[in-house]
PDB file of C-alpha atoms in Angstrom:
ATOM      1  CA  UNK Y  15     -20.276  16.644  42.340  1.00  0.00           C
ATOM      2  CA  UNK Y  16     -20.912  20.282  43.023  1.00  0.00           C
ATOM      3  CA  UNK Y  17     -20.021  22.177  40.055  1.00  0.00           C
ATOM      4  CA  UNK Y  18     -19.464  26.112  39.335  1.00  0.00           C
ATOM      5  CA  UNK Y  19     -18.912  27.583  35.995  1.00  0.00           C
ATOM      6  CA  UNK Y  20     -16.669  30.492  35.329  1.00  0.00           C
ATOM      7  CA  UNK Y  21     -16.965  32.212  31.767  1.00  0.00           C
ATOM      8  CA  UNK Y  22     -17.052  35.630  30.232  1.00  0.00           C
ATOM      9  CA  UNK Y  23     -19.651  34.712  27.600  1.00  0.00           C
ATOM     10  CA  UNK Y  24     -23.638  34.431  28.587  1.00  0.00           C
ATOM     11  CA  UNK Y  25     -24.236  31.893  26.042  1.00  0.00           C
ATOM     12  CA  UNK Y  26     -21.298  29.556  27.013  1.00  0.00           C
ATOM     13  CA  UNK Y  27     -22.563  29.950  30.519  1.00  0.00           C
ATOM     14  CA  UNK Y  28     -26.200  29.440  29.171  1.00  0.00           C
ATOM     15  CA  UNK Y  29     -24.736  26.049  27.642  1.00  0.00           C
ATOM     16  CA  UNK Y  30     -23.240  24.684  30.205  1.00  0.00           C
ATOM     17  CA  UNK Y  31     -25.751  25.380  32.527  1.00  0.00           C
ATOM     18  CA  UNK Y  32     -28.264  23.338  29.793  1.00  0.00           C
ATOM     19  CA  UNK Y  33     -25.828  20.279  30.073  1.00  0.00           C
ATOM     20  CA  UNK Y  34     -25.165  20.769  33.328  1.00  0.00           C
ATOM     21  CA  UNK Y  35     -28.763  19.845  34.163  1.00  0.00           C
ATOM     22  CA  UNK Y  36     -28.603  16.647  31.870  1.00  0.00           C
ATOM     23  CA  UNK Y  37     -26.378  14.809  34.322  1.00  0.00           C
ATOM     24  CA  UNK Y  38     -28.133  13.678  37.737  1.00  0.00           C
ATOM     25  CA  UNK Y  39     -24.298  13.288  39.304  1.00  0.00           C
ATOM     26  CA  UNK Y  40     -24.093  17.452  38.541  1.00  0.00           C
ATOM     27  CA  UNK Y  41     -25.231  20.028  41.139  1.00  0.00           C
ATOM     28  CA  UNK Y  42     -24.239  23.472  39.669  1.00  0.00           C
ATOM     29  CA  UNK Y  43     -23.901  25.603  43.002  1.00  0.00           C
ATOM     30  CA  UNK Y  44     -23.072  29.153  41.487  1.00  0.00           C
ATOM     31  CA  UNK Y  45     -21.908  30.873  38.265  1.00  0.00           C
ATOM     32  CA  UNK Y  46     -18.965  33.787  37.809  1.00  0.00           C
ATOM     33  CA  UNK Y  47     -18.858  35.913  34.477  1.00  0.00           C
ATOM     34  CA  UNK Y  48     -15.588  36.999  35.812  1.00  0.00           C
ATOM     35  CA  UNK Y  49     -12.838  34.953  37.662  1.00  0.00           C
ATOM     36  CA  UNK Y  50     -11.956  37.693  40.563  1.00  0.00           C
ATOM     37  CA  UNK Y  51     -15.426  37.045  41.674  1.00  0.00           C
ATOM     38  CA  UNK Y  52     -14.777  33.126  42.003  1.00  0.00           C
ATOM     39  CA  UNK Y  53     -12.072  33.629  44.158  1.00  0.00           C
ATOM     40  CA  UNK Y  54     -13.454  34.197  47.434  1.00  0.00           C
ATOM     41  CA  UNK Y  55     -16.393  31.608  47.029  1.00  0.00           C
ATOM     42  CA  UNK Y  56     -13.785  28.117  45.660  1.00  0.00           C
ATOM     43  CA  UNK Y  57     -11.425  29.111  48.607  1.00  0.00           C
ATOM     44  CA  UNK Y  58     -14.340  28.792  51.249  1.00  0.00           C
ATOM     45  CA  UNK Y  59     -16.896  26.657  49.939  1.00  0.00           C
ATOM     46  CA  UNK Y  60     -16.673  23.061  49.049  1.00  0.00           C
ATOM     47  CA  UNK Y  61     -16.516  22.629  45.417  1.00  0.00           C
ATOM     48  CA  UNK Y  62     -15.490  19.851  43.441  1.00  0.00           C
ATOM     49  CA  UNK Y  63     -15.217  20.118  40.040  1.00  0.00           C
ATOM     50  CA  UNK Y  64     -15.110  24.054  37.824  1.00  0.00           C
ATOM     51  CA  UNK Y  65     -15.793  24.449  34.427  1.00  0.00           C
ATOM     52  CA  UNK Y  66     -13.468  27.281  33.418  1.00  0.00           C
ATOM     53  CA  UNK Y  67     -12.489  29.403  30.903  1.00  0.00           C
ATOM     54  CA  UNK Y  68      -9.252  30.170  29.609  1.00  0.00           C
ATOM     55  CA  UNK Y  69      -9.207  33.812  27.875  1.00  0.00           C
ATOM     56  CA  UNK Y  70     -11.295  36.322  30.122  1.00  0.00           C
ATOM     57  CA  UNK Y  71     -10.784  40.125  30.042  1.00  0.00           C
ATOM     58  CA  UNK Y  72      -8.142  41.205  32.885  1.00  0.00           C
ATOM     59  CA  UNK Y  73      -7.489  37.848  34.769  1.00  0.00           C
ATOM     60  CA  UNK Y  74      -7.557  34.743  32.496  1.00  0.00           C
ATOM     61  CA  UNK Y  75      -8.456  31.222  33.975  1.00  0.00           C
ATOM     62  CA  UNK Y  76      -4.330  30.550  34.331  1.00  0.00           C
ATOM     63  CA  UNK Y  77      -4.303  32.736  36.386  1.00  0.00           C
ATOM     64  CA  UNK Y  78      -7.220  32.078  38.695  1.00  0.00           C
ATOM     65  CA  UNK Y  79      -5.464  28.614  39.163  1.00  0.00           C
ATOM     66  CA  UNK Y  80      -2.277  30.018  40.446  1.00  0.00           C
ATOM     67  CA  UNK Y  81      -4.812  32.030  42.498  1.00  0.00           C
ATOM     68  CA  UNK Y  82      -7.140  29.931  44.623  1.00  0.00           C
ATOM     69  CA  UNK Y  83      -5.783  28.017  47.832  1.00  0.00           C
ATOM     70  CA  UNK Y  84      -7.922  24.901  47.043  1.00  0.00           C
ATOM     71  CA  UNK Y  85      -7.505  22.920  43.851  1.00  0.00           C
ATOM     72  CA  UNK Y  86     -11.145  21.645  42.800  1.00  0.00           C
ATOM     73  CA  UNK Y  87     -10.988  19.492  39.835  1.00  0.00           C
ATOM     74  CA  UNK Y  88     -11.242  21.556  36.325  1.00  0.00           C
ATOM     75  CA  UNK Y  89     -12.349  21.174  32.712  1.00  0.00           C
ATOM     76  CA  UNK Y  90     -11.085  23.992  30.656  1.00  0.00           C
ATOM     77  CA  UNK Y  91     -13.609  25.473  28.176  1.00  0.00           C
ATOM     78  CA  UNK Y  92     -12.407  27.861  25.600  1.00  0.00           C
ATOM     79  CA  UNK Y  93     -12.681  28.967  21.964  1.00  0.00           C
ATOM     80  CA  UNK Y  94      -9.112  28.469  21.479  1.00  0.00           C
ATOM     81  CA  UNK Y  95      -7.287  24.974  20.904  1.00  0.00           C
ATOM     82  CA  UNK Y  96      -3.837  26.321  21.141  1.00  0.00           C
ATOM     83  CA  UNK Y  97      -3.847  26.389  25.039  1.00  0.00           C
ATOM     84  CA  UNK Y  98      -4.465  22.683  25.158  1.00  0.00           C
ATOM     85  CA  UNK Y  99      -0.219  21.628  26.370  1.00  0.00           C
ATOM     86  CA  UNK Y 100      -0.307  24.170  29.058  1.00  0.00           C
ATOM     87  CA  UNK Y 101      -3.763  23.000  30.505  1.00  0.00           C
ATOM     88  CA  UNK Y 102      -2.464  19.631  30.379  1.00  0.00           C
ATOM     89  CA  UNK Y 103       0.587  20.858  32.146  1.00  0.00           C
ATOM     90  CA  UNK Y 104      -2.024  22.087  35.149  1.00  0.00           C
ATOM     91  CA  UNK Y 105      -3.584  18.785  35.553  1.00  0.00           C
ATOM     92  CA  UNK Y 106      -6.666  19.946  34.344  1.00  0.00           C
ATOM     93  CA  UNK Y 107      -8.996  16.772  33.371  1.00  0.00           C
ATOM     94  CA  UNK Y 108     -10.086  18.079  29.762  1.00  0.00           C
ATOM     95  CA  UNK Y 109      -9.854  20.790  27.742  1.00  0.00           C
ATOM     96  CA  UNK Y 110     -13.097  21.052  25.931  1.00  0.00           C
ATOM     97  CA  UNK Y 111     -13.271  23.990  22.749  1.00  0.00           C
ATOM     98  CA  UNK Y 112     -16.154  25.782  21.887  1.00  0.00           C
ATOM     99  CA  UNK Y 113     -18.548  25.598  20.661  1.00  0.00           C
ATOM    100  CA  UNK Y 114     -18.799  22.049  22.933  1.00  0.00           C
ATOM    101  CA  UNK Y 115     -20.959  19.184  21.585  1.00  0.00           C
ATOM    102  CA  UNK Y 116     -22.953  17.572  24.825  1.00  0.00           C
ATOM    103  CA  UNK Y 117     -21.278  13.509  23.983  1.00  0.00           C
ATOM    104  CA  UNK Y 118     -17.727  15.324  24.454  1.00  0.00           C
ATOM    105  CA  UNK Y 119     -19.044  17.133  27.405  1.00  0.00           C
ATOM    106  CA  UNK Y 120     -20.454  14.114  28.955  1.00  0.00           C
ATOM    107  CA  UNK Y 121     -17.328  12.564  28.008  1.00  0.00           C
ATOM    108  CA  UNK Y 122     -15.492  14.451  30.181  1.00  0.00           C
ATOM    109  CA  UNK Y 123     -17.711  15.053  33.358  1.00  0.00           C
ATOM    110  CA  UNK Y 124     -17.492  10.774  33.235  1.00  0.00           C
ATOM    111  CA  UNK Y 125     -13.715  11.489  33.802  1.00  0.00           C
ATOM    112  CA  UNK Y 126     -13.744  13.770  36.284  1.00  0.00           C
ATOM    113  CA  UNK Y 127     -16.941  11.939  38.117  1.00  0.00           C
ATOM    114  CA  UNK Y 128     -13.949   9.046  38.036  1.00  0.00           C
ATOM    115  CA  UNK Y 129     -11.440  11.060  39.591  1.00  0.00           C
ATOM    116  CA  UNK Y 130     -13.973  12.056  42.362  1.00  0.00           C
ATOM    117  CA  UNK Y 131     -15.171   8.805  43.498  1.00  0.00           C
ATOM    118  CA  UNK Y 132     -11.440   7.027  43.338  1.00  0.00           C
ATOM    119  CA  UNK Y 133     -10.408   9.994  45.434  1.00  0.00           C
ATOM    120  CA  UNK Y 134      -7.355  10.082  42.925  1.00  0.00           C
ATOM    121  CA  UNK Y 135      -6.813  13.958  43.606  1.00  0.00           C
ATOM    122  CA  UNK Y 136      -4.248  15.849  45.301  1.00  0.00           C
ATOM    123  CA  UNK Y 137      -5.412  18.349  47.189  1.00  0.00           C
ATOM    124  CA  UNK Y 138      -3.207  21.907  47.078  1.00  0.00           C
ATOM    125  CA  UNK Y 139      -1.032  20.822  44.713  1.00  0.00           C
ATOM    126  CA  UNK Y 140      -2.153  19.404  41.438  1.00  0.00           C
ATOM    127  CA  UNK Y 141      -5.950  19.848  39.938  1.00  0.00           C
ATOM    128  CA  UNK Y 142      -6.164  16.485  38.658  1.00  0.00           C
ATOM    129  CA  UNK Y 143      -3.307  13.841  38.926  1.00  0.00           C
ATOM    130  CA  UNK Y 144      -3.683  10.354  40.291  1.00  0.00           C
ATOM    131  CA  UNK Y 145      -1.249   9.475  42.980  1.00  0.00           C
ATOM    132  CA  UNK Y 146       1.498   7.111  42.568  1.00  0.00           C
ATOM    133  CA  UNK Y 147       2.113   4.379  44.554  1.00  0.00           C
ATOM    134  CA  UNK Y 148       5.138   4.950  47.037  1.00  0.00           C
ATOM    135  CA  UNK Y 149       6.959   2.029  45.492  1.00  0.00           C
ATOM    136  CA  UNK Y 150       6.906   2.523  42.134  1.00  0.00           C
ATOM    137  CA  UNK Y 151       9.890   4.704  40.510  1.00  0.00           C
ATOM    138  CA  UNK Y 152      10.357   7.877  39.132  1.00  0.00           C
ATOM    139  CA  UNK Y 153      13.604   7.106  37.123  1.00  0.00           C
ATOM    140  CA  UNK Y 154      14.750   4.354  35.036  1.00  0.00           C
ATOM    141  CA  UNK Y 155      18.259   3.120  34.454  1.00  0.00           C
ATOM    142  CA  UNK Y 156      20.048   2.208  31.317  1.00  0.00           C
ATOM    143  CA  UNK Y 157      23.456   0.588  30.145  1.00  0.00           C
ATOM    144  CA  UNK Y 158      25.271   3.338  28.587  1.00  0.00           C
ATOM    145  CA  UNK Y 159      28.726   2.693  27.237  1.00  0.00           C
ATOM    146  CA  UNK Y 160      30.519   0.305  30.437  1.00  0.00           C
ATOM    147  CA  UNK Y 161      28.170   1.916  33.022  1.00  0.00           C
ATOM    148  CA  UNK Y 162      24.265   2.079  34.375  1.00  0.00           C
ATOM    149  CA  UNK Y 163      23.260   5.293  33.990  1.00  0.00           C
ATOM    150  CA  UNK Y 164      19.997   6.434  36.422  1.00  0.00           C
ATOM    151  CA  UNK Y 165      18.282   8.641  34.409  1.00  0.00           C
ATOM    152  CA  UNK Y 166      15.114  10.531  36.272  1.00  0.00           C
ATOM    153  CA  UNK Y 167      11.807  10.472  33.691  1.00  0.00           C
ATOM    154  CA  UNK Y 168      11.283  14.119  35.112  1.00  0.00           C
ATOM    155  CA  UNK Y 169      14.770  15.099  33.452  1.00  0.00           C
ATOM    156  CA  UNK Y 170      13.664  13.821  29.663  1.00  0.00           C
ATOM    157  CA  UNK Y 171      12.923  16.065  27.133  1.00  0.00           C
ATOM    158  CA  UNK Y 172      12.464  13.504  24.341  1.00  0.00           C
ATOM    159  CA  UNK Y 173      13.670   9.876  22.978  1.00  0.00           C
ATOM    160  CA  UNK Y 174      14.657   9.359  19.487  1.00  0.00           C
ATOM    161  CA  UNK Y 175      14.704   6.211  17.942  1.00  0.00           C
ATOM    162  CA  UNK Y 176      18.134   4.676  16.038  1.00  0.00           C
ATOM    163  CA  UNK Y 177      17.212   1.575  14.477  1.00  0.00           C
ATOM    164  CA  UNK Y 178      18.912  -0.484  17.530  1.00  0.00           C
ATOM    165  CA  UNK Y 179      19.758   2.561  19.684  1.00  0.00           C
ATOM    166  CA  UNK Y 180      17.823   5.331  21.171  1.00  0.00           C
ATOM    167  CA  UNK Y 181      19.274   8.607  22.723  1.00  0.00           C
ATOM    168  CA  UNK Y 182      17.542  10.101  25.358  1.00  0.00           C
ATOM    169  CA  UNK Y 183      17.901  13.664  25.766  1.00  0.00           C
ATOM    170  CA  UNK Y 184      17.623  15.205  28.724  1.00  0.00           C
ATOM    171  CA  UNK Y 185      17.051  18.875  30.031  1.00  0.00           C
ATOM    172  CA  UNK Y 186      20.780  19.371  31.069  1.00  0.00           C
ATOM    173  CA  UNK Y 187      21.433  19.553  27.232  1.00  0.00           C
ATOM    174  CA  UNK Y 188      22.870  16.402  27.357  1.00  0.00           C
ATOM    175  CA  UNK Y 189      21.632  12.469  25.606  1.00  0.00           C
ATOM    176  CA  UNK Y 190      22.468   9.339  26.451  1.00  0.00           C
ATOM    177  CA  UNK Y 191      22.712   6.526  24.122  1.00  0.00           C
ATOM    178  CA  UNK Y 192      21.721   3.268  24.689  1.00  0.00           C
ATOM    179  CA  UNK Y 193      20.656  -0.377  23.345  1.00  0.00           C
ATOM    180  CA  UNK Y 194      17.313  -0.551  23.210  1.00  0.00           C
ATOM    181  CA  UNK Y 195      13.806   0.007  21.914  1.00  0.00           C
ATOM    182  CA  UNK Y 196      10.929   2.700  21.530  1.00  0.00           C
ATOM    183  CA  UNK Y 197       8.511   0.192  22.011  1.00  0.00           C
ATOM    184  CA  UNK Y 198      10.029  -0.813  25.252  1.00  0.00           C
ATOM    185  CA  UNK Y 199      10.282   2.783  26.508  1.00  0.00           C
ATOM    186  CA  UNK Y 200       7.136   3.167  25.303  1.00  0.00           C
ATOM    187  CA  UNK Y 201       5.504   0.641  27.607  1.00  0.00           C
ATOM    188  CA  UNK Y 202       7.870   2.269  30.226  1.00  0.00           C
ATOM    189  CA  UNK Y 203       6.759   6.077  30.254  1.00  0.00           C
ATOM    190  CA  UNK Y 204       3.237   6.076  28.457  1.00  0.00           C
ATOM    191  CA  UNK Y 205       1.599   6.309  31.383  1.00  0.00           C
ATOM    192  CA  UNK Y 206       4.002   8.664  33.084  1.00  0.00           C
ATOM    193  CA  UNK Y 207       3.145  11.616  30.923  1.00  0.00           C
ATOM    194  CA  UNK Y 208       5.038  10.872  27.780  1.00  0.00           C
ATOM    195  CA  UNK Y 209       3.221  10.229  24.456  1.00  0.00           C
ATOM    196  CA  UNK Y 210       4.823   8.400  21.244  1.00  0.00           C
ATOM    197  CA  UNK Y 211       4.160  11.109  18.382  1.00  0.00           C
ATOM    198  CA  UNK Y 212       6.280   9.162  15.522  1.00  0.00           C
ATOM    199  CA  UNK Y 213       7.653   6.140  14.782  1.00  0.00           C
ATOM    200  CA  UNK Y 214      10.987   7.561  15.820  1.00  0.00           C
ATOM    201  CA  UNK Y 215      10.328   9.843  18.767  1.00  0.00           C
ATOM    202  CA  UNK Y 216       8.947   9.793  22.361  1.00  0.00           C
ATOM    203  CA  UNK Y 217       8.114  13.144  24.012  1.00  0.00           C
ATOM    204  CA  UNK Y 218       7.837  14.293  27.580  1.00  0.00           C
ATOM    205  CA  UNK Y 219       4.196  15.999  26.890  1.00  0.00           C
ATOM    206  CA  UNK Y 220       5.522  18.882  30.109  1.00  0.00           C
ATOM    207  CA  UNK Y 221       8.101  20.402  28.128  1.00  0.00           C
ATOM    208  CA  UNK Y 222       6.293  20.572  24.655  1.00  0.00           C
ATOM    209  CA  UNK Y 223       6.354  24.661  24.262  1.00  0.00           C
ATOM    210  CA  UNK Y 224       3.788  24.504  21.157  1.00  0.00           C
ATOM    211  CA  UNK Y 225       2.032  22.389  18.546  1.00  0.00           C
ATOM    212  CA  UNK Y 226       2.277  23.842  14.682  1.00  0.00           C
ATOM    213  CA  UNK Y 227       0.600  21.461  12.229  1.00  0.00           C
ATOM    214  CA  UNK Y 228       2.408  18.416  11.995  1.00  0.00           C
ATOM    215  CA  UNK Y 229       5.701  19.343  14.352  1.00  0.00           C
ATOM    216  CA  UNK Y 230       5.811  20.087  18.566  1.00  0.00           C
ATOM    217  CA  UNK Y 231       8.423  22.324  19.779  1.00  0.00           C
ATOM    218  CA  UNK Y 232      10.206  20.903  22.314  1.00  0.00           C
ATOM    219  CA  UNK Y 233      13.474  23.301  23.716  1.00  0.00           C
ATOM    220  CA  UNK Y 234      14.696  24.106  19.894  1.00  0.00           C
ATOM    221  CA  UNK Y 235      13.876  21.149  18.678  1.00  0.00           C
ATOM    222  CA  UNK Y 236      11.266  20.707  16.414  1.00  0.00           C
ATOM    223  CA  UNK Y 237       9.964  16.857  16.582  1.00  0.00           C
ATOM    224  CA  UNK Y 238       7.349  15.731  13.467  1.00  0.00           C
ATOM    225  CA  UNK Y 239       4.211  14.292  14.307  1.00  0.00           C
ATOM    226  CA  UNK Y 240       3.186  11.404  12.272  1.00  0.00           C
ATOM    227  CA  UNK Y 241       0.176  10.287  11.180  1.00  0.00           C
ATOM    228  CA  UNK Y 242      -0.213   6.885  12.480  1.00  0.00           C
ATOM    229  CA  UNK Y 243       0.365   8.499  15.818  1.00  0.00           C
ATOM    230  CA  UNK Y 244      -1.533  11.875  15.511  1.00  0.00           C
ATOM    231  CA  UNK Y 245      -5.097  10.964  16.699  1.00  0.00           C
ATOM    232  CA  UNK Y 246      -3.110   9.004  20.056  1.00  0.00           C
ATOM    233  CA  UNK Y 247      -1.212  12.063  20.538  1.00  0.00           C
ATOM    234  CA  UNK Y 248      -4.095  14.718  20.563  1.00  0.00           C
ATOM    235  CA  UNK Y 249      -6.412  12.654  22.306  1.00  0.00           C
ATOM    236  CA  UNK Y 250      -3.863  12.326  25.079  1.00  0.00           C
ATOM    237  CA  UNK Y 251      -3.427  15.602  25.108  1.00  0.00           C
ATOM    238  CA  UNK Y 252      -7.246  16.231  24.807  1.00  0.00           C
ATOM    239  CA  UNK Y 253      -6.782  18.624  21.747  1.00  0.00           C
TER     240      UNK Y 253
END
């Protein structure tokens, strides 16, 4: 994969550069201390996978995504964790804080080298999201009251769990209730972007606004994270 790594800091640069040359399936093809610079060179060169920092002076690596025209694959790496939901939320493939030890480095350029070779990328639209088979749904129905109710998994904010009910609240302000489990949901959405956080909820990982200790913000709802599904949560979440 031809790599190119855009950070502010000359020893974070000097770093990556160091691990960089570690792993035979890396070929780093340039360096920017500044993300104008990159601009120009992603848009017309073939490049396939940026390590990029988050919080650089003037134009931060958010917005060098919204930026450039092609959509390389990217691994975030910054000194500060609390940007983790919204690089999810750009289909980033890790997030990776500083200072970066090389197993959780190598860690992630095994993902991305994944990615790469399963030509699972979208180009021009999404930096790293595996495509989804034509056939297979975006929405879900459920018996609600005397009706099926089609509910779209895009809609969800959260699930909360009622000993033999859940509600499912969705981002029209509105729930539905309905007989069934968490741990059949759960089978249902964990691998469409929602993440089980407690032993009562199920949250759509998009719409989680921020993560303070042991609670996400989700709308103005605050949801607890429990320990038993902590380390599952941040992991998926690469935090």
């Amino acid at each position: 994969m031809k790599c190119v790594i855009i950070d502010d800091e000359p020893l974070a640069v000097d770093l990556i550069k160091e691990f960089v040359s570690k792993v035979e399936s890396l070929e780093l093809i340039n360096t920017f201390n500044n993300a104008i610079d990159a601009i120009a060179m992603i848009n017309t060169s073939n490049v396939d996978l940026i390590f990029l920092d988050i919080e650089m002076p003037h134009f931060s690596g958010i917005d060098f995504l919204k930026a450039i025209d092609k959509k390389p694959l990217v691994i975030f790496t910054t000194a500060y964790s609390n940007y983790a939901v919204e690089g999810f939320d750009l289909g980033a493939v890790d997030y990776l804080v500083k200072p970066i030890p090389f197993n959780r480095f190598l860690k992630s350029v095994m993902r991305a080298q994944q990615l790469f070779l399963s030509n699972k990328t979208i180009p021009n639209t999404s930096i790293a999201t595996a495509t989804v088979p034509d056939n297979e749904p975006d929405f879900m129905f459920v018996r609600s009251e005397y009706e099926n109710v089609k509910i779209n998994f895009a809609d969800i904010l959260f699930i909360e769990g009622l000993k033999d009910y859940v509600k499912i609240y969705t981002s029209d302000n509105k729930y539905t209730l309905t007989l069934t489990s968490l741990i059949k949901l759960e089978n249902t959405l964990s691998s469409k972007g929602f993440a089980r956080i407690h032993r009562s909820y199920i949250i759509n990982i998009k719409y989680v606004k921020s993560i303070q200790k042991n609670k996400v913000l989700i709308a103005d709802k605050r949801i607890p994270i429990s320990e038993s599904y902590k380390n599952a949560f941040f992991e998926k979440i690469n935090l």
